[in-house]
Coordinates of C-alpha atoms in Angstrom, one line a residue:
X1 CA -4.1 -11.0 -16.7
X2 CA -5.6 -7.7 -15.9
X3 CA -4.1 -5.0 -14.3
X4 CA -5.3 -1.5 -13.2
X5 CA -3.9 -0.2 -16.0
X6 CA -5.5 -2.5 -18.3
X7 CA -8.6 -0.6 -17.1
X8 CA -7.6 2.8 -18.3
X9 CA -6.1 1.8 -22.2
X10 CA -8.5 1.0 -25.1
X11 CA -6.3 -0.1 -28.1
X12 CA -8.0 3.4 -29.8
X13 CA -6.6 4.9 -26.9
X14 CA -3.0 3.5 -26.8
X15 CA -1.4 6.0 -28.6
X16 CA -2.8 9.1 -27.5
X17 CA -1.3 8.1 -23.6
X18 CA 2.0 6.9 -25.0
X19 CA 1.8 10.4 -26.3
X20 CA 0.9 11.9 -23.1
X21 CA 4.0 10.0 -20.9
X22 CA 6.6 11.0 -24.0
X23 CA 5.6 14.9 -23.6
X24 CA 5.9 14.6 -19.4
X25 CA 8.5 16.9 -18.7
X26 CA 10.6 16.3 -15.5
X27 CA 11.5 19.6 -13.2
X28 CA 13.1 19.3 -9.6
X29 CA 11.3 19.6 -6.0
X30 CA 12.8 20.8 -2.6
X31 CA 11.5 18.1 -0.3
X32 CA 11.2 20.2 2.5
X33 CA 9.1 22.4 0.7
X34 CA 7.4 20.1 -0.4
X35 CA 6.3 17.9 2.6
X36 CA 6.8 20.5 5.7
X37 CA 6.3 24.2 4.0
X38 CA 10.3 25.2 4.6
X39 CA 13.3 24.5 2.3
X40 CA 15.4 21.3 3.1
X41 CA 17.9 21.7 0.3
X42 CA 16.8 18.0 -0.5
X43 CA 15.8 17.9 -4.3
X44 CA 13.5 15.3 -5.6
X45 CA 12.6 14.2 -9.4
X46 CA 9.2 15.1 -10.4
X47 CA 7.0 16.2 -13.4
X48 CA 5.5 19.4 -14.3
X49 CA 2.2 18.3 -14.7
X50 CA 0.4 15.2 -13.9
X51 CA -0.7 12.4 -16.2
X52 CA -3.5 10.2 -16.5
X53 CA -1.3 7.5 -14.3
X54 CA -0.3 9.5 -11.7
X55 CA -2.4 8.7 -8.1
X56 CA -4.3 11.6 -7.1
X57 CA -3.8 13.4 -3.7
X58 CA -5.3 12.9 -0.8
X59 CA -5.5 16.3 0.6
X60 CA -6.2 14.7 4.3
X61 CA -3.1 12.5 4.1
X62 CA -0.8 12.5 7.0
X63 CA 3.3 11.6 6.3
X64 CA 4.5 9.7 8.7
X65 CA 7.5 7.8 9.7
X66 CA 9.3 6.5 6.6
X67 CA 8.8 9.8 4.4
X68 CA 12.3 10.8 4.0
X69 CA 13.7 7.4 3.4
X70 CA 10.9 6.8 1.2
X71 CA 11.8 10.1 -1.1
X72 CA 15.2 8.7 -1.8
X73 CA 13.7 6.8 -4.2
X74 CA 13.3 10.2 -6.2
X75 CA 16.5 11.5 -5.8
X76 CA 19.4 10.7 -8.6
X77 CA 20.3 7.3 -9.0
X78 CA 18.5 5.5 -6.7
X79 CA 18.2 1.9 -5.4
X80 CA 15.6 -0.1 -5.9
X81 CA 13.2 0.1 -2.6
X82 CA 11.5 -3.0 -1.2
X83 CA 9.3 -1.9 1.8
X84 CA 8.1 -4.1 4.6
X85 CA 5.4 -4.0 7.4
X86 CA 2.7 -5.2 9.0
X87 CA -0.8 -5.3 7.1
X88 CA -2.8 -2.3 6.6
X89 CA 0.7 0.0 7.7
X90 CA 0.1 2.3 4.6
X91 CA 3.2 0.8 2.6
X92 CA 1.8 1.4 -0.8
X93 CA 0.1 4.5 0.4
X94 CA 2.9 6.5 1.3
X95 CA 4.6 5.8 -2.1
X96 CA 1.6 6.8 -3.7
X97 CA 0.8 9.9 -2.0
X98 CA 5.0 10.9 -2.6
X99 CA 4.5 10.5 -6.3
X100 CA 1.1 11.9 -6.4
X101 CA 2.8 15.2 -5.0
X102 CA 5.5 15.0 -7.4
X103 CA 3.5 14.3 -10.6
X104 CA 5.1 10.7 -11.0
X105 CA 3.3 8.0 -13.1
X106 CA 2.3 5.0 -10.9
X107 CA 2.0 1.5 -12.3
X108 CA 1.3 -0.9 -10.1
X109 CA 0.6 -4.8 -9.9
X110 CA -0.2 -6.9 -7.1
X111 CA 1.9 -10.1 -6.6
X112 CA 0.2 -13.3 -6.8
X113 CA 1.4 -16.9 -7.1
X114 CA 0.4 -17.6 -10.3
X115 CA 1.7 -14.2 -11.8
X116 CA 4.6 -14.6 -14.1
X117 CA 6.9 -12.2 -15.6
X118 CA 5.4 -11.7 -19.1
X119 CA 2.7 -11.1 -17.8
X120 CA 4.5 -7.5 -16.3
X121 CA 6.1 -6.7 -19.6
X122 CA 2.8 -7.1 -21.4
X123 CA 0.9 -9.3 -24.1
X124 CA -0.2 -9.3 -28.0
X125 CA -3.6 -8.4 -29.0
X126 CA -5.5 -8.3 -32.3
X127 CA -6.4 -4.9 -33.6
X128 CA -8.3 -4.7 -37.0
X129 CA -6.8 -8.2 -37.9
X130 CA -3.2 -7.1 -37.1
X131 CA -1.3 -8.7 -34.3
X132 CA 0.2 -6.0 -32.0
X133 CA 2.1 -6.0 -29.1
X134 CA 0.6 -4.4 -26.5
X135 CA 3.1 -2.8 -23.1
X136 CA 2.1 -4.2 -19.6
X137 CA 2.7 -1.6 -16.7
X138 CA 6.6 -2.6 -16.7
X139 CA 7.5 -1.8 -19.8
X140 CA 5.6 1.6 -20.1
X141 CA 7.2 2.3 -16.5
X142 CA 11.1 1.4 -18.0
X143 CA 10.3 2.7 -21.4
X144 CA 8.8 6.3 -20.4
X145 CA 9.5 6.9 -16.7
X146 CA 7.8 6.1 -13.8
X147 CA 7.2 4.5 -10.6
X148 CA 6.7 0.3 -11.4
X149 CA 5.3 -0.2 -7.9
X150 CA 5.0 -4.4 -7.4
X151 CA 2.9 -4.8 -4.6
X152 CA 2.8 -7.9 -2.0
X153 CA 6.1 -9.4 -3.8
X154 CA 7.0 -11.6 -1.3
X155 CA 3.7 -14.0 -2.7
X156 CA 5.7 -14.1 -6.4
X157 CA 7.8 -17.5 -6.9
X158 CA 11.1 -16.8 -6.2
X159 CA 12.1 -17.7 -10.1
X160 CA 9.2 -15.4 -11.6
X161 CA 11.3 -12.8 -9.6
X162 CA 14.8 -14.0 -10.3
X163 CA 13.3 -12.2 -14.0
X164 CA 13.4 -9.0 -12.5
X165 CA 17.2 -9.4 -11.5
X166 CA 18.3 -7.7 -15.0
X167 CA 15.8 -4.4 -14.8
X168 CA 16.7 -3.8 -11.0
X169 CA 20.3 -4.0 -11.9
X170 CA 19.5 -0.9 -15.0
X171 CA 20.0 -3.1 -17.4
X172 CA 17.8 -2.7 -20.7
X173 CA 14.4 -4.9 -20.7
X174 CA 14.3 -7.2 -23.4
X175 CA 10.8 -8.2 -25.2
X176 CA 10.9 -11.6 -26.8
X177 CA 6.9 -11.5 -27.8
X178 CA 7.8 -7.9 -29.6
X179 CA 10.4 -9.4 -32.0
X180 CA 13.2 -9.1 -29.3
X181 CA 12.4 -5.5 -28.8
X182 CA 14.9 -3.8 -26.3
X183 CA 13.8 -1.2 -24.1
X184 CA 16.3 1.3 -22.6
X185 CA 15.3 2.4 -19.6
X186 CA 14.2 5.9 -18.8
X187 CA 16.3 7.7 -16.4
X188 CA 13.0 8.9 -14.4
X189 CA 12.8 4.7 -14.5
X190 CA 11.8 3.8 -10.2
X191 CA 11.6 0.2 -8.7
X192 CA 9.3 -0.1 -5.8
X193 CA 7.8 -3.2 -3.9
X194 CA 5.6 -4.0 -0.7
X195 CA 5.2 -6.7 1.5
X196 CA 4.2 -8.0 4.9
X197 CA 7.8 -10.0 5.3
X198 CA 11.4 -8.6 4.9
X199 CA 11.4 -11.3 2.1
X200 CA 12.7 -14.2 4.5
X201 CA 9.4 -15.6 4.3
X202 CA 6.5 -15.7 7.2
X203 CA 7.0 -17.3 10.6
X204 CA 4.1 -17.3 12.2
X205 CA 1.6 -18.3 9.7
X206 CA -0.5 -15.3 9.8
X207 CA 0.6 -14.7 6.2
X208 CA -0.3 -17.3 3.9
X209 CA 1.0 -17.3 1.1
X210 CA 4.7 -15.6 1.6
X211 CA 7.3 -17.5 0.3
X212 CA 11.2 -16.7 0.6
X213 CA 12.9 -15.1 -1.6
X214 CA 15.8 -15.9 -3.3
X215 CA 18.9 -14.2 -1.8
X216 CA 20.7 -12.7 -5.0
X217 CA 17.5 -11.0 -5.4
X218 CA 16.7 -9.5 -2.3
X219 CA 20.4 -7.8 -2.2
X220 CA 19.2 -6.1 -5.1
X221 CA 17.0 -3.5 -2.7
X222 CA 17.2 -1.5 -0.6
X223 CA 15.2 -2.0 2.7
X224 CA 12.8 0.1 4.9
X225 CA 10.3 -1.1 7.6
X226 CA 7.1 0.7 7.6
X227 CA 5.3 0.5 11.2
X228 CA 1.5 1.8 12.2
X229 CA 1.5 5.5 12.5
X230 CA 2.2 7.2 16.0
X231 CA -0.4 7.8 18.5
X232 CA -0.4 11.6 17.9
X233 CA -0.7 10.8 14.3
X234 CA -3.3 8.5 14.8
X235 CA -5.5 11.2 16.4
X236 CA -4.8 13.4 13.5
X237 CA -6.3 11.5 11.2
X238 CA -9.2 10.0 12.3
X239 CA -10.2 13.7 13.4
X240 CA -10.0 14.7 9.5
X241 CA -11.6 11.7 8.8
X242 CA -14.5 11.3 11.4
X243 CA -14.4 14.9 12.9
X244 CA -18.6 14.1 13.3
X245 CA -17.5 11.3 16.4
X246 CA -16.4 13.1 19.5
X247 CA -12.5 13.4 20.4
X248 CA -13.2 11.1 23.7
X249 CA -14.7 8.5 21.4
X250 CA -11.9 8.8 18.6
X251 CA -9.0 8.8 21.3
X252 CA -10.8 5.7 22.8
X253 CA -10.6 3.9 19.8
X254 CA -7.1 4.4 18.6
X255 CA -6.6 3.2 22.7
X256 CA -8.4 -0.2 21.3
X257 CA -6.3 -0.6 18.5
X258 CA -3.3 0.4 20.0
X259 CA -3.6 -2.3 22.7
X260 CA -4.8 -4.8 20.1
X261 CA -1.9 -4.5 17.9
X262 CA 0.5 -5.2 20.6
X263 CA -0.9 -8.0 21.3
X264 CA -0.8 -8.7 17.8
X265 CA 2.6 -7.9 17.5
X266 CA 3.4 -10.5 20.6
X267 CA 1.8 -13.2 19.0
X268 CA 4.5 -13.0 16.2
X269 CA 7.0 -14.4 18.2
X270 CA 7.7 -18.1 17.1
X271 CA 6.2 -19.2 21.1
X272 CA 3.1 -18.1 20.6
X273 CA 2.5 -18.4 17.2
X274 CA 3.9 -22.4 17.5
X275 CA 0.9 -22.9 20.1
X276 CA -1.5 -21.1 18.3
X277 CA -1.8 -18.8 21.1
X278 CA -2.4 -14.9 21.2
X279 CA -4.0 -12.8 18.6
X280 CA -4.6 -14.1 15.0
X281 CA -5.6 -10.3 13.6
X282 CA -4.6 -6.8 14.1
X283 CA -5.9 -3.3 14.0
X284 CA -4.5 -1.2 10.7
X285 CA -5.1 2.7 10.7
X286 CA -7.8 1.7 7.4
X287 CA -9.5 -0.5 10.3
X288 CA -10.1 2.4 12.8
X289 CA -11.2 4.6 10.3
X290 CA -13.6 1.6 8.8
X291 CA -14.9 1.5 12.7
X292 CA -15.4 4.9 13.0
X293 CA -17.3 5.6 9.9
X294 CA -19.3 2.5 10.8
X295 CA -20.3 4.5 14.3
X296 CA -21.5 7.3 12.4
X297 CA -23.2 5.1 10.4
X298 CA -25.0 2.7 12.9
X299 CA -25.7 5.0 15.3
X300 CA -29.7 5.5 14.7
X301 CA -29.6 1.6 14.7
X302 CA -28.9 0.9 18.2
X303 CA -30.5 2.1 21.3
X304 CA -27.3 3.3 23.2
X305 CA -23.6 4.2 22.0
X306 CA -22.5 1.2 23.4
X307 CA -24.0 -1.0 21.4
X308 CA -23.1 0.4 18.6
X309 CA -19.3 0.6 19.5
X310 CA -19.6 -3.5 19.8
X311 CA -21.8 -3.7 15.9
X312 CA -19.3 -1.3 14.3
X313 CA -16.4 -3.3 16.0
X314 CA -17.6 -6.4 15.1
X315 CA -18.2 -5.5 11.4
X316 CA -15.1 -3.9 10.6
X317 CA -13.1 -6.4 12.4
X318 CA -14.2 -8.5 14.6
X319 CA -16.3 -11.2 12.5
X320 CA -12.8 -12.1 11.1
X321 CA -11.5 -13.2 14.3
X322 CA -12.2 -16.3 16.1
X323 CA -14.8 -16.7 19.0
X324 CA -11.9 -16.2 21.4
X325 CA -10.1 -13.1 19.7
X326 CA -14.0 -11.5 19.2
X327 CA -15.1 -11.8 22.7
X328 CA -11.2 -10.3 23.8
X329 CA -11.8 -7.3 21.5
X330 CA -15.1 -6.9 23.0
X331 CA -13.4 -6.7 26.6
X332 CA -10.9 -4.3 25.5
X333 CA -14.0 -2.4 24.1
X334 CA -15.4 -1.8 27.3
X335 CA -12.5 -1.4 29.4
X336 CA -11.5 2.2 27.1
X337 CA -15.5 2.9 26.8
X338 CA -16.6 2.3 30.5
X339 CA -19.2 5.1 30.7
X340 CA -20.7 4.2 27.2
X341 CA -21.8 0.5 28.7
X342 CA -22.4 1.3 32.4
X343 CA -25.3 3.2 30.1
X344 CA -26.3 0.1 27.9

């Protein structure tokens, strides 16, 4: 199994970064001051410097929506924080970009079905004929402090999670492959999951994959929805991101996806979805900003700015749809980009 992590630690190397996450030092942030420039008298857990695990920022990032809710997980004592939401929403995102600004080590795995909980905790290897036990990304996150972030849970078998009960309750982590080795966890210790379902499993079928969770688990977390950013938001962002498209064409396109989404978000409902009716895909922030840089990108290719609207669309989203879906995105294309065909 191979995890970002895996990516950054040579066995050489193992040491010096377990040296590194023991000499963090944790200081205290106002949230307020940290997120909106004025005090909020809301104090966060953070670290004094940042670490060779900890995200970097993305000076263009926008908070939106679930920021505050999403800080709790910093404060003292907190829950465990399962966060839910429609694909490409910015779930693991925003938890990065909170940590990021409060120097917090991030490891992070993405659920599969066939990932199994050893394979978290981590795994021996062979180092100048020795045996040695080797910490996967949950260990190093209970054992030094830091933010275990298990993304797309809701695709893990219910019993791989059912081994995560003990750990989300704050109860030490216990190592069989490392002679029974048990970890205490660190008080800067944070649980964090995504997921496109509120872990009652899929519905509509859109998700494949998602399986139900096991109750006892899921009342283990603590909840919160993540949605697609506002409107106003929106146009925020892909103007610090595409600032060379004009604001017509940018406001036109958030327009598209807007309209697409709710489509999306219709065909959810168990009539439509049960008829295989309605919209099978659905437009995330990442796609806009894919489209727009594809614009810039296309735009010597194609004699008029309308066909290159339709390539761009079509390549950062539409070829996934089917026939139907492509030709109704098309339509909605031209509907918020009249005067852009009327030209073609």
């Amino acid at each position: 199994m191979k995890y970002q992590i895996a990516k950054k630690i040579e066995s050489n190397q193992e040491l010096d970064f377990a040296s590194e996450l023991e000499s963090l030092e944790t200081t205290s942030f106002d949230a307020g001051s940290l997120f909106h420039k004025s005090p909020s008298g809301q104090i966060l857990t953070g670290y004094q410097k940042t670490s060779i695990y900890c995200p970097k920022i993305n000076p263009n990032y926008h908070f939106h929506g679930a920021l505050e809710d999403i800080c709790l997980l910093f404060t003292e004592n907190p829950d465990p924080l399962y966060v839910f939401g429609p694909t490409g929403s910015g779930k693991t995102s925003l938890l990065k970009q909170v940590a990021a600004r409060l120097n917090y080590p991030v490891f992070d795995v993405t659920g599969h079905s066939r990932l199994e909980f050893p394979d978290m905790v981590g795994h021996l290897t062979v180092k100048d004929g020795t045996m040695l036990y080797q910490y996967g990304p949950l260990a190093l996150a209970v054992k030094y402090g830091g933010l275990f972030l298990l993304n797309e849970i809701d695709l893990l078998d219910p019993a791989t999670c059912a081994g995560l009960n003990g750990i989300l309750d704050g109860e030490p982590l216990c190592v069989l492959e490392n002679q029974g080795e048990m970890i205490l966890p660190s008080p800067n210790f944070r649980f964090a999951a995504t997921a496109n379902s509120n872990g009652a499993a899929d519905q509509t079928g859109l998700y494949q994959g998602i399986l139900r969770q096991n109750l006892a688990f899921m009342d283990r977390f603590r909840l919160r929805e993540v949605g697609y950013p506002s409107q106003d938001a929106e146009r925020e962002i892909l103007a610090k991101a595409s600032p060379q498209l004009p604001e017509v064409i940018r406001n036109a396109m958030i327009s598209v996806a807007r309209e697409i989404r709710e489509l999306f978000m219709a065909t959810t409902s168990s009539s439509l979805a049960d008829q295989n009716e309605g919209v099978e895909i659905t437009f995330s922030t990442r796609t806009i900003l894919r489209w727009a840089d594809l614009c810039h990108r296309l735009r010597f290719r194609h004699r008029n700015v309308g066909q290159v609207i339709i390539s761009a669309l079509d390549q950062a989203l539409g070829w996934r749809a089917t026939p139907q879906t492509r030709q109704l995105l098309h339509e909605t294309a031209r509907k918020y980009f009249p005067k852009h065909f009327t030209q073609s």
